Amino acid sequence: MRSISWLPLLLAAGCAHTPAPHPAQWTYDGETGPAHWGELVPACAKPRQSPIDLGGAVHKPLPAIAVHYQPSHFTVVNDGHNIVANAAPGSFIEVGGVRHELTQFHFHHPSEHVIDGKHYPLELHVVNKSAAGELDVLAVFVREGAENATLAPLFAALPVKGGQLPLDNLQPAALLPSVQAYYTYTGTLTVPPCSETHWLVLPDAIEVSAAQIAAFDARISHNNRPLQPTEGRDVSTTP
Ligand SMILES: [Zn+2]
């Protein structure tokens, strides 16, 4: 997920000598790392953040996730925090009758959400947005195993920081395990600007090879926000 640039605002406000780093400079380490995001971006300090441990979720009937993704063009960018594959229009999911358009997918390394403490080498976030601007993010755990053929053209040419890669004819549905079972709760994006997000976390993992994990690690060594307090939130899962 890309950060918004606040630089024009700061320049307009004449803050050239401010000692505080501007919010676009958030990182995963040190003085602008996750523990300090709330000082840089107030929304990241609000209650009910993500990711969380989904263990202890309450089983109950949930609406089906209908996936209407189609093979399409993606523009992949390395924004320094992540490898983000921005989708051409036309793919969407429906949950409870509400349509959410696929906007992009990206990865966290290692995984962010956990179920009873279990981490994976990667977590895929597939971001979908409704016409009203509501975010439904599908989260998919990625374990080490067979080479992932769908991701092969991407992982073979992961762009360097600031770089771009056009990808044609990628079927995002092929990145998803079964969507029959899922966990759901309301939290935030796991990066600034920490916007409110409805999470749909799929418990079945997909696979990528050790070489594919190494290729990602060579570009982005780590980009996972630590677990956040659950704060008594309703976390549900299918029966
Ligand atoms: Zn993410």
Coordinates of C-alpha atoms and ligand atoms in Angstrom, one line a residue:
M1 CA 0.0 0.0 0.0
R2 CA 1.5 3.3 -0.9
S3 CA 1.9 6.2 1.5
I4 CA 0.3 9.5 0.8
S5 CA 2.8 12.3 0.2
W6 CA 2.4 15.1 2.7
L7 CA 5.4 17.0 1.4
P8 CA 3.4 19.7 -0.4
L9 CA 1.4 20.4 2.8
L10 CA 4.6 20.7 4.8
L11 CA 6.2 23.0 2.3
A12 CA 3.1 25.1 2.2
A13 CA 3.1 25.4 6.0
G14 CA 6.8 26.5 6.0
C15 CA 8.0 23.6 8.0
A16 CA 11.4 23.4 6.4
H17 CA 13.1 23.4 9.9
T18 CA 10.8 21.0 11.7
P19 CA 12.8 18.3 13.5
A20 CA 10.1 15.7 13.0
P21 CA 10.3 13.5 9.9
H22 CA 7.3 14.0 7.6
P23 CA 4.8 11.1 7.4
A24 CA 5.9 10.0 3.9
Q25 CA 9.1 8.8 5.6
W26 CA 7.5 6.0 7.6
T27 CA 9.6 2.9 7.7
Y28 CA 9.7 -0.6 9.3
D29 CA 12.6 0.2 11.6
G30 CA 14.0 2.7 14.0
E31 CA 12.6 6.2 14.8
T32 CA 10.0 6.1 12.0
G33 CA 9.1 2.4 12.5
P34 CA 5.7 0.9 13.4
A35 CA 5.8 2.0 17.1
H36 CA 6.0 5.6 15.8
W37 CA 3.5 5.6 13.0
G38 CA 0.9 7.1 15.2
E39 CA 3.1 10.2 15.7
L40 CA 3.5 10.5 12.0
V41 CA -0.1 9.7 11.0
P42 CA -2.8 10.2 13.7
A43 CA -5.1 7.5 12.3
C44 CA -2.4 4.9 13.0
A45 CA -2.8 5.7 16.8
K46 CA -6.6 5.2 16.9
P47 CA -8.0 2.1 18.6
R48 CA -8.8 -1.1 16.6
Q49 CA -5.7 -1.4 14.4
S50 CA -4.5 -4.3 12.3
P51 CA -3.1 -7.0 12.1
I52 CA -4.3 -9.2 14.9
D53 CA -4.3 -12.8 16.0
L54 CA -7.5 -14.3 14.8
G55 CA -7.4 -17.3 17.2
G56 CA -10.5 -17.5 19.3
A57 CA -12.8 -16.3 16.6
V58 CA -16.5 -17.0 17.0
H59 CA -18.0 -19.4 14.5
K60 CA -21.2 -18.1 12.9
P61 CA -22.8 -18.1 9.4
L62 CA -21.3 -15.4 7.2
P63 CA -22.2 -14.2 3.7
A64 CA -20.5 -16.0 0.8
I65 CA -17.6 -14.2 -1.0
A66 CA -18.4 -14.2 -4.7
V67 CA -15.1 -13.7 -6.7
H68 CA -15.6 -12.1 -10.2
Y69 CA -11.9 -11.6 -11.1
Q70 CA -10.7 -11.8 -14.7
P71 CA -7.3 -12.0 -16.4
S72 CA -6.2 -8.5 -16.8
H73 CA -3.3 -6.0 -17.0
F74 CA -1.4 -5.1 -13.9
T75 CA 1.2 -2.3 -13.4
V76 CA 3.6 -3.5 -10.7
V77 CA 5.6 -0.9 -8.7
N78 CA 8.2 -1.1 -6.0
D79 CA 7.4 1.9 -3.7
G80 CA 10.2 1.1 -1.2
H81 CA 7.7 -0.4 1.3
N82 CA 6.1 -3.0 -0.9
I83 CA 5.7 -4.6 -4.3
V84 CA 2.2 -3.3 -5.4
A85 CA 0.4 -4.8 -8.5
N86 CA -2.2 -2.2 -9.5
A87 CA -5.1 -3.7 -11.4
A88 CA -6.8 -2.6 -14.6
P89 CA -10.6 -2.1 -14.0
G90 CA -13.1 -4.9 -14.4
S91 CA -12.5 -7.4 -11.6
F92 CA -14.6 -7.4 -8.4
I93 CA -15.9 -9.3 -5.4
E94 CA -19.3 -9.3 -3.9
V95 CA -19.9 -9.9 -0.2
G96 CA -23.4 -9.6 1.2
G97 CA -24.6 -8.1 -2.1
V98 CA -22.1 -5.3 -2.0
R99 CA -19.7 -5.0 -5.0
H100 CA -16.0 -4.1 -4.3
E101 CA -13.7 -3.5 -7.3
L102 CA -10.2 -5.0 -7.3
T103 CA -7.7 -2.2 -7.1
Q104 CA -4.4 -3.9 -6.3
F105 CA -2.5 -6.7 -4.5
H106 CA 0.7 -6.6 -2.6
F107 CA 2.6 -8.7 -0.1
H108 CA 3.9 -8.6 3.5
H109 CA 7.0 -10.5 4.5
P110 CA 6.7 -12.3 6.9
S111 CA 2.9 -12.6 7.4
E112 CA 1.0 -10.1 9.5
H113 CA -2.2 -11.7 10.6
V114 CA -1.8 -15.0 12.5
I115 CA -4.2 -17.7 13.7
D116 CA -3.2 -18.9 17.1
G117 CA 0.3 -17.4 16.7
K118 CA 1.3 -19.1 13.4
H119 CA 3.3 -17.0 10.9
Y120 CA 4.0 -17.7 7.3
P121 CA 6.8 -16.4 5.0
L122 CA 4.5 -14.1 3.1
E123 CA 0.9 -12.7 3.3
L124 CA -0.9 -11.6 0.2
H125 CA -3.3 -8.7 0.5
V126 CA -5.9 -8.3 -2.3
V127 CA -7.5 -4.9 -2.0
N128 CA -11.1 -4.3 -3.1
K129 CA -13.0 -1.0 -2.8
S130 CA -16.7 -0.3 -2.9
A131 CA -18.2 2.7 -4.8
A132 CA -18.6 4.2 -1.3
G133 CA -14.9 3.9 -0.7
E134 CA -15.2 1.0 1.8
L135 CA -12.2 -1.4 1.8
D136 CA -12.6 -5.2 1.8
V137 CA -9.1 -6.8 1.8
L138 CA -8.7 -10.5 1.2
A139 CA -5.7 -11.8 3.1
V140 CA -4.0 -15.0 2.0
F141 CA -1.3 -16.8 3.8
V142 CA 1.6 -18.0 1.6
R143 CA 3.7 -20.9 2.6
E144 CA 6.9 -22.4 1.1
G145 CA 6.3 -25.2 -1.3
A146 CA 5.9 -25.6 -5.1
E147 CA 6.7 -22.7 -7.5
N148 CA 3.6 -20.5 -8.0
A149 CA 3.1 -20.4 -11.8
T150 CA 0.6 -17.4 -11.6
L151 CA 3.2 -15.3 -9.8
A152 CA 6.2 -16.6 -11.8
P153 CA 6.3 -13.7 -14.3
L154 CA 6.1 -11.2 -11.3
F155 CA 8.6 -12.9 -9.0
A156 CA 11.1 -13.4 -11.9
A157 CA 11.2 -9.6 -12.5
L158 CA 10.4 -7.9 -9.2
P159 CA 11.1 -4.2 -9.8
V160 CA 13.8 -2.4 -7.8
K161 CA 12.7 0.6 -5.7
G162 CA 11.1 3.2 -7.9
G163 CA 10.8 0.7 -10.7
Q164 CA 7.8 -0.5 -12.7
L165 CA 6.8 -3.8 -14.4
P166 CA 3.8 -4.2 -16.8
L167 CA 2.2 -7.6 -16.5
D168 CA -0.4 -8.8 -19.0
N169 CA -3.0 -11.5 -18.7
L170 CA -2.6 -12.2 -15.0
Q171 CA -5.6 -14.0 -13.4
P172 CA -5.9 -12.8 -9.8
A173 CA -8.5 -15.5 -9.0
A174 CA -5.6 -18.0 -9.4
L175 CA -3.9 -16.4 -6.4
L176 CA -6.8 -17.3 -4.1
P177 CA -7.3 -20.6 -2.2
S178 CA -10.9 -21.6 -1.4
V179 CA -13.0 -18.6 -0.3
Q180 CA -15.6 -20.9 1.3
A181 CA -14.1 -20.5 4.8
Y182 CA -12.9 -17.2 6.1
Y183 CA -12.2 -15.1 9.2
T184 CA -13.6 -11.5 9.3
Y185 CA -13.2 -8.5 11.5
T186 CA -13.0 -4.7 11.2
G187 CA -9.6 -3.1 11.6
T188 CA -7.3 -0.9 9.5
L189 CA -4.8 -1.1 6.7
T190 CA -1.6 -2.4 8.2
V191 CA 0.4 0.6 6.7
P192 CA -0.1 4.4 6.9
P193 CA -2.6 5.9 6.4
C194 CA -4.2 3.1 8.5
S195 CA -7.6 3.6 6.9
E196 CA -10.5 1.6 8.3
T197 CA -10.7 -1.8 6.6
H198 CA -13.0 -4.8 6.6
W199 CA -10.7 -7.9 6.6
L200 CA -11.6 -11.2 5.0
V201 CA -8.7 -13.6 6.0
L202 CA -8.6 -17.0 4.2
P203 CA -7.3 -19.8 6.4
D204 CA -6.0 -22.0 3.5
A205 CA -2.5 -21.1 2.4
I206 CA -1.2 -20.9 -1.2
E207 CA 2.3 -21.9 -2.1
V208 CA 5.4 -20.2 -3.6
S209 CA 8.8 -21.7 -3.9
A210 CA 11.8 -21.1 -1.7
A211 CA 13.4 -19.3 -4.7
Q212 CA 10.4 -17.1 -5.1
I213 CA 10.5 -16.1 -1.3
A214 CA 14.2 -15.4 -1.7
A215 CA 13.5 -13.2 -4.8
F216 CA 11.0 -11.2 -2.7
D217 CA 13.3 -11.0 0.2
A218 CA 16.1 -9.6 -2.0
R219 CA 13.8 -6.6 -2.9
I220 CA 11.9 -6.2 0.5
S221 CA 13.7 -7.7 3.4
H222 CA 10.8 -7.3 5.9
N223 CA 7.6 -5.3 5.8
N224 CA 5.2 -6.7 8.5
R225 CA 3.5 -4.5 11.1
P226 CA 3.6 -6.2 14.5
L227 CA 0.4 -7.6 16.0
Q228 CA -2.0 -5.0 17.4
P229 CA -4.3 -5.5 20.5
T230 CA -7.6 -7.2 19.7
E231 CA -9.4 -4.8 22.1
G232 CA -12.4 -7.0 22.5
R233 CA -13.4 -6.8 18.8
D234 CA -15.8 -9.3 17.2
V235 CA -13.8 -11.7 15.2
S236 CA -15.9 -14.2 13.3
T237 CA -15.3 -17.3 11.2
T238 CA -17.4 -19.6 9.1
P239 CA -18.8 -22.7 10.9
Ligands
ZN1 ZN -1.2 -5.0 3.1

